[in-house]
Coordinates of C-alpha atoms in Angstrom, one line a residue:
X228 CA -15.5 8.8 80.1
X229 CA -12.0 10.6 79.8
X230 CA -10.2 12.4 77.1
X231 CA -7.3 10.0 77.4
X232 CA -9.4 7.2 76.8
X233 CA -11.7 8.7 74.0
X234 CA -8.7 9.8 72.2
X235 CA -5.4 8.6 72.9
X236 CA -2.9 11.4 72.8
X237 CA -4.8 13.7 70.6
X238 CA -5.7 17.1 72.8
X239 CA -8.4 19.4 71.6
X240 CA -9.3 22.7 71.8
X241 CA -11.9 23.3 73.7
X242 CA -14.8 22.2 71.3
X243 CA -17.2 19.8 71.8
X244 CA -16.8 16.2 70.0
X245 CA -18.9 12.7 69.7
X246 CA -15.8 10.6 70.8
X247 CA -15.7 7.0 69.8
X248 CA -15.7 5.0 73.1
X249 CA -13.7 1.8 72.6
X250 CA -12.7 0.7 76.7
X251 CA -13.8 3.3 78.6
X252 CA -17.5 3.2 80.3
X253 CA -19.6 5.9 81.7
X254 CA -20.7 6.3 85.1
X255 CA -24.3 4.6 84.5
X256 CA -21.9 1.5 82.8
X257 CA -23.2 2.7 79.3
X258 CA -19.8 2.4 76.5
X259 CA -21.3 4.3 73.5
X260 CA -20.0 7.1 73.3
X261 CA -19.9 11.1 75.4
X262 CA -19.4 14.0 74.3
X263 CA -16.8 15.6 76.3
X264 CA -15.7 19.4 76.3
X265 CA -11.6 19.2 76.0
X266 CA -9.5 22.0 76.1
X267 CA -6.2 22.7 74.8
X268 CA -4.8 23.3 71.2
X269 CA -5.6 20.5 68.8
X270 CA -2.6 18.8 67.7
X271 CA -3.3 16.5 64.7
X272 CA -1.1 13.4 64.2
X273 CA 1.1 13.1 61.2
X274 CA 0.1 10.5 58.1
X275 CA 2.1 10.1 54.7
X276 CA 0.6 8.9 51.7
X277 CA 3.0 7.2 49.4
X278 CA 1.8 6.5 45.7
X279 CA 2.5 3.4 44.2
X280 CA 5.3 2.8 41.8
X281 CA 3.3 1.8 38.4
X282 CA 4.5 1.0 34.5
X283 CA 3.2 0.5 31.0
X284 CA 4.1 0.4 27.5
X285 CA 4.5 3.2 25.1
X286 CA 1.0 4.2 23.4
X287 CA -1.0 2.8 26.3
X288 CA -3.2 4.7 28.8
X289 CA -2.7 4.2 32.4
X290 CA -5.8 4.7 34.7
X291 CA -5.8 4.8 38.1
X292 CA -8.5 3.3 40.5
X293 CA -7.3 5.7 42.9
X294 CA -6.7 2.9 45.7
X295 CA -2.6 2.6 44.3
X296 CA -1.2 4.1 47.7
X297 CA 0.3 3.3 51.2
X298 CA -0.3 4.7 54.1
X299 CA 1.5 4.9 57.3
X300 CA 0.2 3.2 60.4
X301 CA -3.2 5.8 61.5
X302 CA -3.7 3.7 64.9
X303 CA -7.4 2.3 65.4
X304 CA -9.3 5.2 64.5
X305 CA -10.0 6.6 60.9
X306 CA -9.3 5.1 57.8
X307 CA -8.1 6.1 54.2
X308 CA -10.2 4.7 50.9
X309 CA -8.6 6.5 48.8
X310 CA -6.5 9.2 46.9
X311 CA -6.7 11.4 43.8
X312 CA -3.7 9.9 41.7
X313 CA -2.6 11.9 38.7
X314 CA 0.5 11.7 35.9
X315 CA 1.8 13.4 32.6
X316 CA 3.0 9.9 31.8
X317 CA -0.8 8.5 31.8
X318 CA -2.0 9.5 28.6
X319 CA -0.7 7.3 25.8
X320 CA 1.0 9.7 23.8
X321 CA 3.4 10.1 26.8
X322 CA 6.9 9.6 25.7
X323 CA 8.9 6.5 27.0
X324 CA 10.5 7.8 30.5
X325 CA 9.5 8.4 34.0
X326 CA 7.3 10.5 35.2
X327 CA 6.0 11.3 38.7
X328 CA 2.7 10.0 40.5
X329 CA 1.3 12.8 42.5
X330 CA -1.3 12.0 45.1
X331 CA -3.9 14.6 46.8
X332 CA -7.2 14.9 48.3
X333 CA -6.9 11.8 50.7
X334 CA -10.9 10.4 51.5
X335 CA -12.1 8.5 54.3
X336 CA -12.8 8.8 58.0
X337 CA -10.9 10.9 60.7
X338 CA -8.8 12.1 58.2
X339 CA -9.6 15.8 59.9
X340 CA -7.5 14.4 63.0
X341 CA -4.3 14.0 60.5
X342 CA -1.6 16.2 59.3
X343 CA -1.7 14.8 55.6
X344 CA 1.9 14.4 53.4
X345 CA 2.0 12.7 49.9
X346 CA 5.3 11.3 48.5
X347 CA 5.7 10.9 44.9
X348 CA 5.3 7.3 43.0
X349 CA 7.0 6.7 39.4
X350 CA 5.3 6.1 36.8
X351 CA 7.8 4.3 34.1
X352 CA 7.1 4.3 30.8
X353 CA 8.2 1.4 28.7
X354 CA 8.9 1.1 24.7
X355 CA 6.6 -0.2 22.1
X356 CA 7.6 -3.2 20.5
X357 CA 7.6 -2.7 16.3
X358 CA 8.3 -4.6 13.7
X359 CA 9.4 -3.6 10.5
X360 CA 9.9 -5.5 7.6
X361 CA 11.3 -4.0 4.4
X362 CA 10.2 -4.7 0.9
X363 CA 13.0 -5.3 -1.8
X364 CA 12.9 -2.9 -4.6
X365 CA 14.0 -2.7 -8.2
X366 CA 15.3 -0.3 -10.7
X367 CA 16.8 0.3 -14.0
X368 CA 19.9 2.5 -14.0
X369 CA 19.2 6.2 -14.7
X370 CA 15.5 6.2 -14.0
X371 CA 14.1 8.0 -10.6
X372 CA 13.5 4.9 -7.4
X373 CA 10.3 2.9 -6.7
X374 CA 8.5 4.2 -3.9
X375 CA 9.7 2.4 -0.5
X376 CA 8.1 0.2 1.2
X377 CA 7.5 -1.8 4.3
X378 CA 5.3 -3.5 6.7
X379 CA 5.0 -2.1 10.0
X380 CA 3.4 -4.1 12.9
X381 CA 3.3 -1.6 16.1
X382 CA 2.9 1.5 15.7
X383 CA 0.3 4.1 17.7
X384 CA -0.6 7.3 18.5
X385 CA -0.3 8.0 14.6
X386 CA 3.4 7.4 14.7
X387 CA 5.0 7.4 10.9
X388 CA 8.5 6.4 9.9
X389 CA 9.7 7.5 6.3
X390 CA 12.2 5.3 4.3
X391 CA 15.4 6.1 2.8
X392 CA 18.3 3.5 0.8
X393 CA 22.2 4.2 1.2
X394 CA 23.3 7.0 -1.1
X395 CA 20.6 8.1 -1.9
X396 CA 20.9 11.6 -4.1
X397 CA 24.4 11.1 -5.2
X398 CA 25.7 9.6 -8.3
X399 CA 27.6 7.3 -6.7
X400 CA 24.1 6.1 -5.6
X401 CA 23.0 5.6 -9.0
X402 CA 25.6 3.1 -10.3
X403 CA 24.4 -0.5 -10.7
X404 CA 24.8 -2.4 -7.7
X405 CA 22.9 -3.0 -3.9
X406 CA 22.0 -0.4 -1.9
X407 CA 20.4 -0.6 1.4
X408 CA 17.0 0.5 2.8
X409 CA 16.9 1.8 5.8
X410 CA 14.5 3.7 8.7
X411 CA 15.0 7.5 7.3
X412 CA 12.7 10.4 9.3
X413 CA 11.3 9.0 12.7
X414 CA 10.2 11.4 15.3
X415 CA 8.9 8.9 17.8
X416 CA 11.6 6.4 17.2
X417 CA 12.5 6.6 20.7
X418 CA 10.0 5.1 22.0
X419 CA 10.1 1.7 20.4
X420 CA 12.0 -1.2 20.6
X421 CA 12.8 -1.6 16.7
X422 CA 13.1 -5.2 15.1
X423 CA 14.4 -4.3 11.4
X424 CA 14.2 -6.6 8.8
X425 CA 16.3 -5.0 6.3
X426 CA 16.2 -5.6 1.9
X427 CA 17.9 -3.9 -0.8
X428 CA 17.2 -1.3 -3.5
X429 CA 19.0 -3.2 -6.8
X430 CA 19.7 -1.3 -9.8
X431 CA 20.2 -3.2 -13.0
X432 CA 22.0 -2.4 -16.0
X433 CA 20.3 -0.5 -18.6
X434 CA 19.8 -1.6 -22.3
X435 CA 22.1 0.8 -25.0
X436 CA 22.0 0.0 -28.7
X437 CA 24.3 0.6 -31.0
X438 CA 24.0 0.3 -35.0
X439 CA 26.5 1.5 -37.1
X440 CA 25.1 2.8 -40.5
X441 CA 25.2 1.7 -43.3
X442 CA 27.7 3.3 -46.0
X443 CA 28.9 3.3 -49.6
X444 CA 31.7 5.2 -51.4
X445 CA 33.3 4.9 -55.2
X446 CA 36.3 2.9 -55.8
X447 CA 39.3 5.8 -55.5
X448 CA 37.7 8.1 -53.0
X449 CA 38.2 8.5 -49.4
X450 CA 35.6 6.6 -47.0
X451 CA 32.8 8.7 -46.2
X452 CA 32.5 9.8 -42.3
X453 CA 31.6 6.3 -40.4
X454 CA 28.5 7.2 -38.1
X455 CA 25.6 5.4 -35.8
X456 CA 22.6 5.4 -33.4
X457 CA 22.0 4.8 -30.6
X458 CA 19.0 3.6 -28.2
X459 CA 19.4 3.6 -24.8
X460 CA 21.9 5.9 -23.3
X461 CA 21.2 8.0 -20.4
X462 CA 20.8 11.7 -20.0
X463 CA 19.1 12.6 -17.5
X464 CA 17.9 14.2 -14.5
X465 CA 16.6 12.5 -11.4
X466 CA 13.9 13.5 -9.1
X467 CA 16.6 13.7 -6.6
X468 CA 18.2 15.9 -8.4
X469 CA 21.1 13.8 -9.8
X470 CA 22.4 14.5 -13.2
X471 CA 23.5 11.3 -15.4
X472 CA 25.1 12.5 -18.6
X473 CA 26.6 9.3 -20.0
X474 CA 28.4 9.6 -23.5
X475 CA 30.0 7.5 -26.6
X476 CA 33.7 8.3 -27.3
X477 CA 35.7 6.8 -30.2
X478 CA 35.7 5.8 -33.4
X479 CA 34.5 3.2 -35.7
X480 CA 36.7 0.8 -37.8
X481 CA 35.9 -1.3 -40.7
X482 CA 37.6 -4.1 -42.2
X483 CA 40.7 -3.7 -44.3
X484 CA 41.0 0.0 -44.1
X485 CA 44.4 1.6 -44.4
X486 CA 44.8 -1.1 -47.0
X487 CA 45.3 -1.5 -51.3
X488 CA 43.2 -4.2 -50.5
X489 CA 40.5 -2.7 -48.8
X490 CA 39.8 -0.1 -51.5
X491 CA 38.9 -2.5 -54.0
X492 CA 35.4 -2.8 -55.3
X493 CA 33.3 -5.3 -53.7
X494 CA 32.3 -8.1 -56.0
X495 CA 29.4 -10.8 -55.6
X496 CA 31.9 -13.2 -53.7
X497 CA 33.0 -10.1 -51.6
X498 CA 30.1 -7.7 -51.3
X499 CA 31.3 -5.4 -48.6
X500 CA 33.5 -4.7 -46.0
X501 CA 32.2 -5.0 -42.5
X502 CA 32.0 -1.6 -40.4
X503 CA 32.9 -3.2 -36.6
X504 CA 32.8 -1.3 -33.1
X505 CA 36.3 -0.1 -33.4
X506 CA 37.3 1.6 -30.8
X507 CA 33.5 3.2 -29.5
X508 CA 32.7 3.0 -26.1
X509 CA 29.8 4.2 -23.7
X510 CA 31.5 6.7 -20.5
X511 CA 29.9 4.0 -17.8
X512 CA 30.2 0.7 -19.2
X513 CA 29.5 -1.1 -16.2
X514 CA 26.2 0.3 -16.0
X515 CA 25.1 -1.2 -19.3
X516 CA 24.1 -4.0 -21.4
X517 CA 25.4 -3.0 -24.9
X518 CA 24.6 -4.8 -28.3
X519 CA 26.7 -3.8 -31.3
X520 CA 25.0 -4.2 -34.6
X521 CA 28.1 -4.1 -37.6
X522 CA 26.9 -2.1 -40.7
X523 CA 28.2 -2.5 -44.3
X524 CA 30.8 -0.2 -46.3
X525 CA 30.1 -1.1 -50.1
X526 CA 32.6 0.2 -52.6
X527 CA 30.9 0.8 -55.7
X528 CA 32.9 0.9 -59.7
X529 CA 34.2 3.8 -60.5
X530 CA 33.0 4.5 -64.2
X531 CA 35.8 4.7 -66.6
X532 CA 35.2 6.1 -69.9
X533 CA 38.0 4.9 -73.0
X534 CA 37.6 7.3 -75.9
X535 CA 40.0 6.7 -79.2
X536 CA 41.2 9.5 -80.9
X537 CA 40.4 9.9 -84.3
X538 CA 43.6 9.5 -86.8
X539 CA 44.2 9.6 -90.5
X540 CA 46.8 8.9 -92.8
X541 CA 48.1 9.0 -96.4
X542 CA 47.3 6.1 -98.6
X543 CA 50.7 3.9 -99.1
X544 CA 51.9 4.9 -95.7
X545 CA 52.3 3.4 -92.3
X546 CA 49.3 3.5 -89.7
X547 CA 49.3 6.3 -87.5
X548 CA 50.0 5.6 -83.5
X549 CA 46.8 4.9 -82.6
X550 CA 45.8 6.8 -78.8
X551 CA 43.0 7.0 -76.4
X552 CA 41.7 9.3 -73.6
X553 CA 40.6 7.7 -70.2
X554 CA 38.1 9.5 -68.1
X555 CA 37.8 8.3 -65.0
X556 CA 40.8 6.1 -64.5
X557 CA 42.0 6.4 -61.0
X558 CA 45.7 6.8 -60.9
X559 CA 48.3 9.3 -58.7
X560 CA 45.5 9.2 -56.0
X561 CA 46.5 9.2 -52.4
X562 CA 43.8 8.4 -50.2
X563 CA 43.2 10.2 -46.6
X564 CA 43.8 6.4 -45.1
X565 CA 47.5 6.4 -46.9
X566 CA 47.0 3.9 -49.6
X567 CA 48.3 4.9 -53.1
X568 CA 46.1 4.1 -56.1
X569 CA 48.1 4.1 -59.4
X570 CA 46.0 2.4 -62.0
X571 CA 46.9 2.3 -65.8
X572 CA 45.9 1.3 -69.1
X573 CA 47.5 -1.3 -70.3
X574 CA 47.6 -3.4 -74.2
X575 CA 47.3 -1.9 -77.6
X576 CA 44.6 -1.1 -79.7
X577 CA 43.9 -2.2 -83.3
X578 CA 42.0 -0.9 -86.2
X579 CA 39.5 -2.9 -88.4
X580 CA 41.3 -4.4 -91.4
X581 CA 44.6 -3.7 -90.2
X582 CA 47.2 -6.4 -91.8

């Protein structure tokens, strides 16, 4: 046999080599194979190993068989079955992105008799499809929010997403009204392809009482101080650290006051003047549901005591005036409301067997 048949346009250096014998015969018409003593520098021909270009999803593990490669063309002798393949993006914690495919340590046969490169495939990285669907939530104004929740359908790697509504630790946030729930604190939310069903946090109006009290005062004095309670209003401090400090301003009224009329003593068929809401009123009505119970102002009789003074006279003369003393007569009173009370005795008096 010859070198240039045994080995196309590969030289060698002078060792000895079993050469595959595909045309070429020897002398005694055998086509085995020789072993021929060659001389020269061995020159080995070039090959490039080009990984494949792979993807997966987000939280998924890519594996490789280790077969994912081209090679360029080696001519009919020696073969490659296969390559180490390796990636950062493999594991499934790898973050959505591309990453390179490196390839090394080439197997098969010949491979001695080739200068071995490796190109770099990509490994893309997709996002994880998640659902999330948001559970509506309710509250009563000035107490702390439900916990927020949802239903998730996709996440992995122990992925967590935290939950958060619109205006959330401001005051403005705590008004009555619709506030919306949205995706607050998520690390990994780059790597998923979000479908957001979103619901609202509601706040409803809270429930504040108010009774006025119930009050009574003598005919000819001034109305006593016109109070009430309360159940209901909110002072408070939030686990978010919002302060609510709600208050009632104003006054309360009561029927005929300011009035002649209205200082007269109630009787059966008028047996007390209504105290109404006046002018009373809560600092943030529209966060509220209020209910105003009317209390009673009974004016009670003043006493009034009539005492005659005693008289005499001489026999055969004329009576003498005959007088009194009134305790407890109300007259040349001005109340603190403005009306004027002048009340007086009026008639005569008489004495047994006068006439």
């Amino acid at each position: 046999a010859t070198a240039s048949d045994a080995v196309d346009q590969h030289t060698y250096d002078g060792a000895a080599y079993n050469l595959p014998v595909a045309t070429a015969q020897t002398t005694d018409g055998g086509s085995n194979s020789a072993t021929v003593i060659l001389s020269g520098a061995k020159k080995l021909k070039s090959l490039t190993i080009t990984a494949d270009n792979a993807s997966k999803t987000y939280g998924d593990t890519e594996t490789f068989a280790g077969t994912e490669f081209t090679s360029s063309a080696m001519g009919p002798y020696g073969t490659v079955t296969g390559v180490t393949l390796t990636s950062t993006g493999a594991p499934a914690t790898a973050d959505v992105g591309a990453y390179a495919i490196n390839a090394s340590n080439a197997t098969g046969t010949y491979l001695y008799n080739y200068n071995i490169s490796y190109v770099d495939g990509t490994l893309t990285v997709g996002k994880k499809a998640l659902t999330v669907v948001v559970d509506a939530k309710t509250k009563t104004y000035g107490t702390n929010d439900p916990t927020l929740t949802a239903t998730s359908t996709g996440l992995v790697n122990g992925d967590t997403f935290t939950l958060t509504r619109d205006q959330y630790g401001t005051l403005a946030g705590e008004q009555v009204g619709s506030y919306g729930i949205t995706i607050g604190t998520f690390a990994k939310s780059g790597n998923y392809d979000i479908t957001y069903t979103p619901k609202n946090l509601t706040i409803t109006k809270a429930n504040l009482k108010v009774t006025a009290d119930n009050q009574s005062k003598t005919y000819g004095t001034n109305d006593p101080t016109l109070t009430y309670t309360q159940t209901g209003l909110v002072n408070v401090t939030l686990d978010n650290g919002v302060v609510i400090n709600d208050t009632i301003t104003g006054n309360l009224s009561r029927t005929a006051y300011g009035t002649l009329a209205g200082e007269q003593a109630n009787t059966f068929l008028n047996p007390h003047y209504n105290i109404n809401q006046g002018t009373l009123a809560v600092s943030a009505p529209s966060n509220y549901n209020t209910t105003f119970t009317k209390g009673k102002l009974v004016i009670n009789r003043a006493n009034l005591l009539l005492s005659t003074d005693d008289k005499t006279k001489v026999y055969g003369t004329n009576d003498p005036t005959l007088t009194y003393t009134a305790n407890g007569l109300v007259t040349g009173v001005t109340l603190a409301n403005g009306v004027v009370i002048n009340d007086a005795v009026v008639g005569f008096m008489l004495r047994a067997g006068y006439g």
